[in-house]
């Protein structure tokens, strides 16, 4: 699948893309970045082998990425299963989780992230899965992006004790 918008195209990620994706992820890694995996993107790829992985290319160079997986709900996620709404009927038992998303700083605010999420969402829809993403409370920019993309904040908060 290839989707184009102007000079940017979205396609499935390939192993050859890993060095550039790792570079972009390194540019973005910081206090406000949600990291599903605390090591390099290459390690994440090797361990998780994400099935839903797309890159955005401009001028023959990867400028953005989104990765995740579709998984069946399990009993350990029982609180999530209880959050049934009209938008998420009880018959849906799959969830497409966005684990990581990143866009090179020079391509941010140009629709690249939107194209990547739309490609991810298309695969979720084809697999009868809802799509979910995670953002830190203090990451207002990512929260705004997700809201603008049509995500709604769930009524579940995660608490931790260190």
mmCIF file with all atom_site columns, C-alpha atoms in Angstrom:
data_model
loop_
_atom_site.group_PDB
_atom_site.id
_atom_site.type_symbol
_atom_site.label_atom_id
_atom_site.label_alt_id
_atom_site.label_comp_id
_atom_site.label_asym_id
_atom_site.label_entity_id
_atom_site.label_seq_id
_atom_site.pdbx_PDB_ins_code
_atom_site.Cartn_x
_atom_site.Cartn_y
_atom_site.Cartn_z
_atom_site.occupancy
_atom_site.B_iso_or_equiv
_atom_site.pdbx_formal_charge
_atom_site.auth_seq_id
_atom_site.auth_comp_id
_atom_site.auth_asym_id
_atom_site.auth_atom_id
_atom_site.pdbx_PDB_model_num
ATOM 1   C CA . UNK A 1 1   ? 0.000   0.000   0.000  1.00 0.00 ? 1   UNK A CA 1
ATOM 2   C CA . UNK A 1 2   ? 1.324   3.424   -0.942 1.00 0.00 ? 2   UNK A CA 1
ATOM 3   C CA . UNK A 1 3   ? -0.510  6.657   -0.191 1.00 0.00 ? 3   UNK A CA 1
ATOM 4   C CA . UNK A 1 4   ? 0.729   9.955   -1.577 1.00 0.00 ? 4   UNK A CA 1
ATOM 5   C CA . UNK A 1 5   ? 0.150   13.551  -0.646 1.00 0.00 ? 5   UNK A CA 1
ATOM 6   C CA . UNK A 1 6   ? 2.121   16.060  -2.668 1.00 0.00 ? 6   UNK A CA 1
ATOM 7   C CA . UNK A 1 7   ? 5.742   15.016  -2.408 1.00 0.00 ? 7   UNK A CA 1
ATOM 8   C CA . UNK A 1 8   ? 5.270   12.697  0.603  1.00 0.00 ? 8   UNK A CA 1
ATOM 9   C CA . UNK A 1 9   ? 4.283   9.044   0.240  1.00 0.00 ? 9   UNK A CA 1
ATOM 10  C CA . UNK A 1 10  ? 3.422   6.482   2.934  1.00 0.00 ? 10  UNK A CA 1
ATOM 11  C CA . UNK A 1 11  ? 4.406   2.852   2.546  1.00 0.00 ? 11  UNK A CA 1
ATOM 12  C CA . UNK A 1 12  ? 4.981   -0.259  4.651  1.00 0.00 ? 12  UNK A CA 1
ATOM 13  C CA . UNK A 1 13  ? 8.201   -0.122  6.662  1.00 0.00 ? 13  UNK A CA 1
ATOM 14  C CA . UNK A 1 14  ? 11.065  -2.373  5.591  1.00 0.00 ? 14  UNK A CA 1
ATOM 15  C CA . UNK A 1 15  ? 14.095  -3.516  7.543  1.00 0.00 ? 15  UNK A CA 1
ATOM 16  C CA . UNK A 1 16  ? 16.270  -1.262  5.370  1.00 0.00 ? 16  UNK A CA 1
ATOM 17  C CA . UNK A 1 17  ? 14.396  1.728   6.880  1.00 0.00 ? 17  UNK A CA 1
ATOM 18  C CA . UNK A 1 18  ? 15.566  0.971   10.436 1.00 0.00 ? 18  UNK A CA 1
ATOM 19  C CA . UNK A 1 19  ? 18.709  3.182   10.501 1.00 0.00 ? 19  UNK A CA 1
ATOM 20  C CA . UNK A 1 20  ? 16.753  6.264   9.398  1.00 0.00 ? 20  UNK A CA 1
ATOM 21  C CA . UNK A 1 21  ? 13.794  5.490   11.689 1.00 0.00 ? 21  UNK A CA 1
ATOM 22  C CA . UNK A 1 22  ? 16.218  5.008   14.576 1.00 0.00 ? 22  UNK A CA 1
ATOM 23  C CA . UNK A 1 23  ? 17.794  8.380   13.723 1.00 0.00 ? 23  UNK A CA 1
ATOM 24  C CA . UNK A 1 24  ? 14.407  10.167  13.681 1.00 0.00 ? 24  UNK A CA 1
ATOM 25  C CA . UNK A 1 25  ? 13.395  8.485   16.932 1.00 0.00 ? 25  UNK A CA 1
ATOM 26  C CA . UNK A 1 26  ? 16.680  9.657   18.468 1.00 0.00 ? 26  UNK A CA 1
ATOM 27  C CA . UNK A 1 27  ? 15.947  13.249  17.403 1.00 0.00 ? 27  UNK A CA 1
ATOM 28  C CA . UNK A 1 28  ? 12.572  13.140  19.125 1.00 0.00 ? 28  UNK A CA 1
ATOM 29  C CA . UNK A 1 29  ? 13.461  11.152  22.227 1.00 0.00 ? 29  UNK A CA 1
ATOM 30  C CA . UNK A 1 30  ? 13.151  13.311  25.298 1.00 0.00 ? 30  UNK A CA 1
ATOM 31  C CA . UNK A 1 31  ? 11.181  14.025  28.421 1.00 0.00 ? 31  UNK A CA 1
ATOM 32  C CA . UNK A 1 32  ? 7.942   14.715  26.532 1.00 0.00 ? 32  UNK A CA 1
ATOM 33  C CA . UNK A 1 33  ? 8.220   11.729  24.187 1.00 0.00 ? 33  UNK A CA 1
ATOM 34  C CA . UNK A 1 34  ? 6.132   8.682   25.026 1.00 0.00 ? 34  UNK A CA 1
ATOM 35  C CA . UNK A 1 35  ? 8.424   5.700   24.717 1.00 0.00 ? 35  UNK A CA 1
ATOM 36  C CA . UNK A 1 36  ? 6.900   2.281   24.607 1.00 0.00 ? 36  UNK A CA 1
ATOM 37  C CA . UNK A 1 37  ? 10.352  0.736   24.532 1.00 0.00 ? 37  UNK A CA 1
ATOM 38  C CA . UNK A 1 38  ? 13.198  2.384   26.470 1.00 0.00 ? 38  UNK A CA 1
ATOM 39  C CA . UNK A 1 39  ? 15.946  1.365   24.027 1.00 0.00 ? 39  UNK A CA 1
ATOM 40  C CA . UNK A 1 40  ? 16.700  2.094   20.377 1.00 0.00 ? 40  UNK A CA 1
ATOM 41  C CA . UNK A 1 41  ? 14.110  1.601   17.713 1.00 0.00 ? 41  UNK A CA 1
ATOM 42  C CA . UNK A 1 42  ? 16.242  -1.208  16.282 1.00 0.00 ? 42  UNK A CA 1
ATOM 43  C CA . UNK A 1 43  ? 15.902  -3.144  19.543 1.00 0.00 ? 43  UNK A CA 1
ATOM 44  C CA . UNK A 1 44  ? 12.149  -2.470  19.619 1.00 0.00 ? 44  UNK A CA 1
ATOM 45  C CA . UNK A 1 45  ? 11.874  -3.801  16.038 1.00 0.00 ? 45  UNK A CA 1
ATOM 46  C CA . UNK A 1 46  ? 13.867  -6.947  16.831 1.00 0.00 ? 46  UNK A CA 1
ATOM 47  C CA . UNK A 1 47  ? 11.921  -7.753  19.996 1.00 0.00 ? 47  UNK A CA 1
ATOM 48  C CA . UNK A 1 48  ? 8.366   -6.834  18.955 1.00 0.00 ? 48  UNK A CA 1
ATOM 49  C CA . UNK A 1 49  ? 8.445   -7.317  15.170 1.00 0.00 ? 49  UNK A CA 1
ATOM 50  C CA . UNK A 1 50  ? 5.574   -4.822  14.777 1.00 0.00 ? 50  UNK A CA 1
ATOM 51  C CA . UNK A 1 51  ? 3.083   -5.874  12.119 1.00 0.00 ? 51  UNK A CA 1
ATOM 52  C CA . UNK A 1 52  ? 1.630   -2.411  11.541 1.00 0.00 ? 52  UNK A CA 1
ATOM 53  C CA . UNK A 1 53  ? 4.629   -0.366  10.493 1.00 0.00 ? 53  UNK A CA 1
ATOM 54  C CA . UNK A 1 54  ? 4.608   2.486   8.017  1.00 0.00 ? 54  UNK A CA 1
ATOM 55  C CA . UNK A 1 55  ? 7.084   5.129   6.934  1.00 0.00 ? 55  UNK A CA 1
ATOM 56  C CA . UNK A 1 56  ? 6.588   8.452   5.187  1.00 0.00 ? 56  UNK A CA 1
ATOM 57  C CA . UNK A 1 57  ? 9.093   9.293   2.455  1.00 0.00 ? 57  UNK A CA 1
ATOM 58  C CA . UNK A 1 58  ? 9.954   12.615  0.871  1.00 0.00 ? 58  UNK A CA 1
ATOM 59  C CA . UNK A 1 59  ? 12.602  13.015  -1.816 1.00 0.00 ? 59  UNK A CA 1
ATOM 60  C CA . UNK A 1 60  ? 13.622  9.366   -1.366 1.00 0.00 ? 60  UNK A CA 1
ATOM 61  C CA . UNK A 1 61  ? 14.293  9.723   2.365  1.00 0.00 ? 61  UNK A CA 1
ATOM 62  C CA . UNK A 1 62  ? 12.256  8.469   5.318  1.00 0.00 ? 62  UNK A CA 1
ATOM 63  C CA . UNK A 1 63  ? 10.868  11.481  7.202  1.00 0.00 ? 63  UNK A CA 1
ATOM 64  C CA . UNK A 1 64  ? 8.397   9.812   9.558  1.00 0.00 ? 64  UNK A CA 1
ATOM 65  C CA . UNK A 1 65  ? 7.162   6.510   10.943 1.00 0.00 ? 65  UNK A CA 1
ATOM 66  C CA . UNK A 1 66  ? 4.374   4.849   12.899 1.00 0.00 ? 66  UNK A CA 1
ATOM 67  C CA . UNK A 1 67  ? 4.538   1.358   14.373 1.00 0.00 ? 67  UNK A CA 1
ATOM 68  C CA . UNK A 1 68  ? 2.313   -0.898  16.400 1.00 0.00 ? 68  UNK A CA 1
ATOM 69  C CA . UNK A 1 69  ? 0.334   -4.090  16.393 1.00 0.00 ? 69  UNK A CA 1
ATOM 70  C CA . UNK A 1 70  ? -3.186  -5.396  16.408 1.00 0.00 ? 70  UNK A CA 1
ATOM 71  C CA . UNK A 1 71  ? -3.833  -7.683  19.328 1.00 0.00 ? 71  UNK A CA 1
ATOM 72  C CA . UNK A 1 72  ? -6.741  -9.623  20.724 1.00 0.00 ? 72  UNK A CA 1
ATOM 73  C CA . UNK A 1 73  ? -8.073  -8.348  24.011 1.00 0.00 ? 73  UNK A CA 1
ATOM 74  C CA . UNK A 1 74  ? -7.040  -10.525 26.902 1.00 0.00 ? 74  UNK A CA 1
ATOM 75  C CA . UNK A 1 75  ? -8.437  -10.952 30.382 1.00 0.00 ? 75  UNK A CA 1
ATOM 76  C CA . UNK A 1 76  ? -5.539  -8.920  31.776 1.00 0.00 ? 76  UNK A CA 1
ATOM 77  C CA . UNK A 1 77  ? -7.078  -5.977  29.946 1.00 0.00 ? 77  UNK A CA 1
ATOM 78  C CA . UNK A 1 78  ? -10.458 -6.521  31.576 1.00 0.00 ? 78  UNK A CA 1
ATOM 79  C CA . UNK A 1 79  ? -10.890 -2.872  32.585 1.00 0.00 ? 79  UNK A CA 1
ATOM 80  C CA . UNK A 1 80  ? -10.521 -1.885  28.946 1.00 0.00 ? 80  UNK A CA 1
ATOM 81  C CA . UNK A 1 81  ? -13.127 -4.482  27.955 1.00 0.00 ? 81  UNK A CA 1
ATOM 82  C CA . UNK A 1 82  ? -15.565 -2.812  30.349 1.00 0.00 ? 82  UNK A CA 1
ATOM 83  C CA . UNK A 1 83  ? -15.335 0.523   28.504 1.00 0.00 ? 83  UNK A CA 1
ATOM 84  C CA . UNK A 1 84  ? -17.939 -0.417  25.881 1.00 0.00 ? 84  UNK A CA 1
ATOM 85  C CA . UNK A 1 85  ? -19.594 2.488   24.094 1.00 0.00 ? 85  UNK A CA 1
ATOM 86  C CA . UNK A 1 86  ? -21.659 2.992   20.961 1.00 0.00 ? 86  UNK A CA 1
ATOM 87  C CA . UNK A 1 87  ? -18.379 3.660   19.118 1.00 0.00 ? 87  UNK A CA 1
ATOM 88  C CA . UNK A 1 88  ? -16.852 0.431   20.423 1.00 0.00 ? 88  UNK A CA 1
ATOM 89  C CA . UNK A 1 89  ? -19.479 -2.313  20.514 1.00 0.00 ? 89  UNK A CA 1
ATOM 90  C CA . UNK A 1 90  ? -18.834 -5.355  22.657 1.00 0.00 ? 90  UNK A CA 1
ATOM 91  C CA . UNK A 1 91  ? -18.360 -7.535  19.547 1.00 0.00 ? 91  UNK A CA 1
ATOM 92  C CA . UNK A 1 92  ? -15.033 -5.854  18.786 1.00 0.00 ? 92  UNK A CA 1
ATOM 93  C CA . UNK A 1 93  ? -12.260 -7.791  20.400 1.00 0.00 ? 93  UNK A CA 1
ATOM 94  C CA . UNK A 1 94  ? -9.197  -6.432  18.628 1.00 0.00 ? 94  UNK A CA 1
ATOM 95  C CA . UNK A 1 95  ? -7.194  -3.307  19.336 1.00 0.00 ? 95  UNK A CA 1
ATOM 96  C CA . UNK A 1 96  ? -4.605  -1.652  17.124 1.00 0.00 ? 96  UNK A CA 1
ATOM 97  C CA . UNK A 1 97  ? -2.067  -0.023  19.441 1.00 0.00 ? 97  UNK A CA 1
ATOM 98  C CA . UNK A 1 98  ? 0.177   2.746   18.157 1.00 0.00 ? 98  UNK A CA 1
ATOM 99  C CA . UNK A 1 99  ? 3.417   2.025   19.976 1.00 0.00 ? 99  UNK A CA 1
ATOM 100 C CA . UNK A 1 100 ? 5.555   4.777   18.457 1.00 0.00 ? 100 UNK A CA 1
ATOM 101 C CA . UNK A 1 101 ? 5.131   7.611   16.011 1.00 0.00 ? 101 UNK A CA 1
ATOM 102 C CA . UNK A 1 102 ? 7.698   10.141  14.924 1.00 0.00 ? 102 UNK A CA 1
ATOM 103 C CA . UNK A 1 103 ? 8.159   12.775  12.249 1.00 0.00 ? 103 UNK A CA 1
ATOM 104 C CA . UNK A 1 104 ? 11.420  14.547  11.433 1.00 0.00 ? 104 UNK A CA 1
ATOM 105 C CA . UNK A 1 105 ? 11.296  18.084  12.861 1.00 0.00 ? 105 UNK A CA 1
ATOM 106 C CA . UNK A 1 106 ? 11.532  19.700  9.415  1.00 0.00 ? 106 UNK A CA 1
ATOM 107 C CA . UNK A 1 107 ? 8.442   17.773  8.260  1.00 0.00 ? 107 UNK A CA 1
ATOM 108 C CA . UNK A 1 108 ? 6.282   18.333  11.330 1.00 0.00 ? 108 UNK A CA 1
ATOM 109 C CA . UNK A 1 109 ? 3.029   20.303  10.936 1.00 0.00 ? 109 UNK A CA 1
ATOM 110 C CA . UNK A 1 110 ? 2.873   19.384  7.246  1.00 0.00 ? 110 UNK A CA 1
ATOM 111 C CA . UNK A 1 111 ? 0.356   16.525  7.436  1.00 0.00 ? 111 UNK A CA 1
ATOM 112 C CA . UNK A 1 112 ? 2.939   13.725  7.577  1.00 0.00 ? 112 UNK A CA 1
ATOM 113 C CA . UNK A 1 113 ? 1.796   12.445  10.987 1.00 0.00 ? 113 UNK A CA 1
ATOM 114 C CA . UNK A 1 114 ? -1.807  12.561  9.809  1.00 0.00 ? 114 UNK A CA 1
ATOM 115 C CA . UNK A 1 115 ? -0.939  10.455  6.730  1.00 0.00 ? 115 UNK A CA 1
ATOM 116 C CA . UNK A 1 116 ? 0.852   7.890   8.893  1.00 0.00 ? 116 UNK A CA 1
ATOM 117 C CA . UNK A 1 117 ? -2.017  7.580   11.378 1.00 0.00 ? 117 UNK A CA 1
ATOM 118 C CA . UNK A 1 118 ? -4.539  7.310   8.534  1.00 0.00 ? 118 UNK A CA 1
ATOM 119 C CA . UNK A 1 119 ? -2.543  4.411   7.025  1.00 0.00 ? 119 UNK A CA 1
ATOM 120 C CA . UNK A 1 120 ? -2.437  2.721   10.454 1.00 0.00 ? 120 UNK A CA 1
ATOM 121 C CA . UNK A 1 121 ? -6.162  3.313   10.939 1.00 0.00 ? 121 UNK A CA 1
ATOM 122 C CA . UNK A 1 122 ? -6.930  1.822   7.523  1.00 0.00 ? 122 UNK A CA 1
ATOM 123 C CA . UNK A 1 123 ? -5.251  -1.421  8.552  1.00 0.00 ? 123 UNK A CA 1
ATOM 124 C CA . UNK A 1 124 ? -7.138  -1.405  11.866 1.00 0.00 ? 124 UNK A CA 1
ATOM 125 C CA . UNK A 1 125 ? -10.462 -0.983  10.055 1.00 0.00 ? 125 UNK A CA 1
ATOM 126 C CA . UNK A 1 126 ? -9.626  -3.821  7.638  1.00 0.00 ? 126 UNK A CA 1
ATOM 127 C CA . UNK A 1 127 ? -8.985  -6.022  10.683 1.00 0.00 ? 127 UNK A CA 1
ATOM 128 C CA . UNK A 1 128 ? -12.123 -4.879  12.565 1.00 0.00 ? 128 UNK A CA 1
ATOM 129 C CA . UNK A 1 129 ? -9.971  -3.354  15.312 1.00 0.00 ? 129 UNK A CA 1
ATOM 130 C CA . UNK A 1 130 ? -10.297 -0.099  17.177 1.00 0.00 ? 130 UNK A CA 1
ATOM 131 C CA . UNK A 1 131 ? -7.196  2.101   17.254 1.00 0.00 ? 131 UNK A CA 1
ATOM 132 C CA . UNK A 1 132 ? -5.582  3.381   20.448 1.00 0.00 ? 132 UNK A CA 1
ATOM 133 C CA . UNK A 1 133 ? -2.625  5.609   21.256 1.00 0.00 ? 133 UNK A CA 1
ATOM 134 C CA . UNK A 1 134 ? -1.010  6.710   24.514 1.00 0.00 ? 134 UNK A CA 1
ATOM 135 C CA . UNK A 1 135 ? 0.156   10.198  25.536 1.00 0.00 ? 135 UNK A CA 1
ATOM 136 C CA . UNK A 1 136 ? 1.656   11.477  28.764 1.00 0.00 ? 136 UNK A CA 1
ATOM 137 C CA . UNK A 1 137 ? -0.499  13.944  30.700 1.00 0.00 ? 137 UNK A CA 1
ATOM 138 C CA . UNK A 1 138 ? 2.064   16.693  30.208 1.00 0.00 ? 138 UNK A CA 1
ATOM 139 C CA . UNK A 1 139 ? 2.487   16.087  26.465 1.00 0.00 ? 139 UNK A CA 1
ATOM 140 C CA . UNK A 1 140 ? -0.090  18.623  25.319 1.00 0.00 ? 140 UNK A CA 1
ATOM 141 C CA . UNK A 1 141 ? 1.221   18.616  21.758 1.00 0.00 ? 141 UNK A CA 1
ATOM 142 C CA . UNK A 1 142 ? 0.700   14.857  21.282 1.00 0.00 ? 142 UNK A CA 1
ATOM 143 C CA . UNK A 1 143 ? -2.682  15.038  23.009 1.00 0.00 ? 143 UNK A CA 1
ATOM 144 C CA . UNK A 1 144 ? -3.769  17.793  20.634 1.00 0.00 ? 144 UNK A CA 1
ATOM 145 C CA . UNK A 1 145 ? -2.536  15.795  17.632 1.00 0.00 ? 145 UNK A CA 1
ATOM 146 C CA . UNK A 1 146 ? -4.456  12.698  18.753 1.00 0.00 ? 146 UNK A CA 1
ATOM 147 C CA . UNK A 1 147 ? -7.586  14.745  19.440 1.00 0.00 ? 147 UNK A CA 1
ATOM 148 C CA . UNK A 1 148 ? -7.301  16.419  16.027 1.00 0.00 ? 148 UNK A CA 1
ATOM 149 C CA . UNK A 1 149 ? -7.032  12.924  14.500 1.00 0.00 ? 149 UNK A CA 1
ATOM 150 C CA . UNK A 1 150 ? -10.378 11.970  16.074 1.00 0.00 ? 150 UNK A CA 1
ATOM 151 C CA . UNK A 1 151 ? -9.145  10.115  19.148 1.00 0.00 ? 151 UNK A CA 1
ATOM 152 C CA . UNK A 1 152 ? -11.177 10.542  22.321 1.00 0.00 ? 152 UNK A CA 1
ATOM 153 C CA . UNK A 1 153 ? -9.627  10.310  25.763 1.00 0.00 ? 153 UNK A CA 1
ATOM 154 C CA . UNK A 1 154 ? -10.690 7.109   27.480 1.00 0.00 ? 154 UNK A CA 1
ATOM 155 C CA . UNK A 1 155 ? -12.086 7.120   30.973 1.00 0.00 ? 155 UNK A CA 1
ATOM 156 C CA . UNK A 1 156 ? -9.197  5.006   32.305 1.00 0.00 ? 156 UNK A CA 1
ATOM 157 C CA . UNK A 1 157 ? -6.077  6.546   33.860 1.00 0.00 ? 157 UNK A CA 1
ATOM 158 C CA . UNK A 1 158 ? -2.970  4.602   34.731 1.00 0.00 ? 158 UNK A CA 1
ATOM 159 C CA . UNK A 1 159 ? -1.435  5.148   38.150 1.00 0.00 ? 159 UNK A CA 1
ATOM 160 C CA . UNK A 1 160 ? 1.927   3.907   39.290 1.00 0.00 ? 160 UNK A CA 1
ATOM 161 C CA . UNK A 1 161 ? 3.950   3.794   42.457 1.00 0.00 ? 161 UNK A CA 1
ATOM 162 C CA . UNK A 1 162 ? 7.732   3.770   42.295 1.00 0.00 ? 162 UNK A CA 1
#
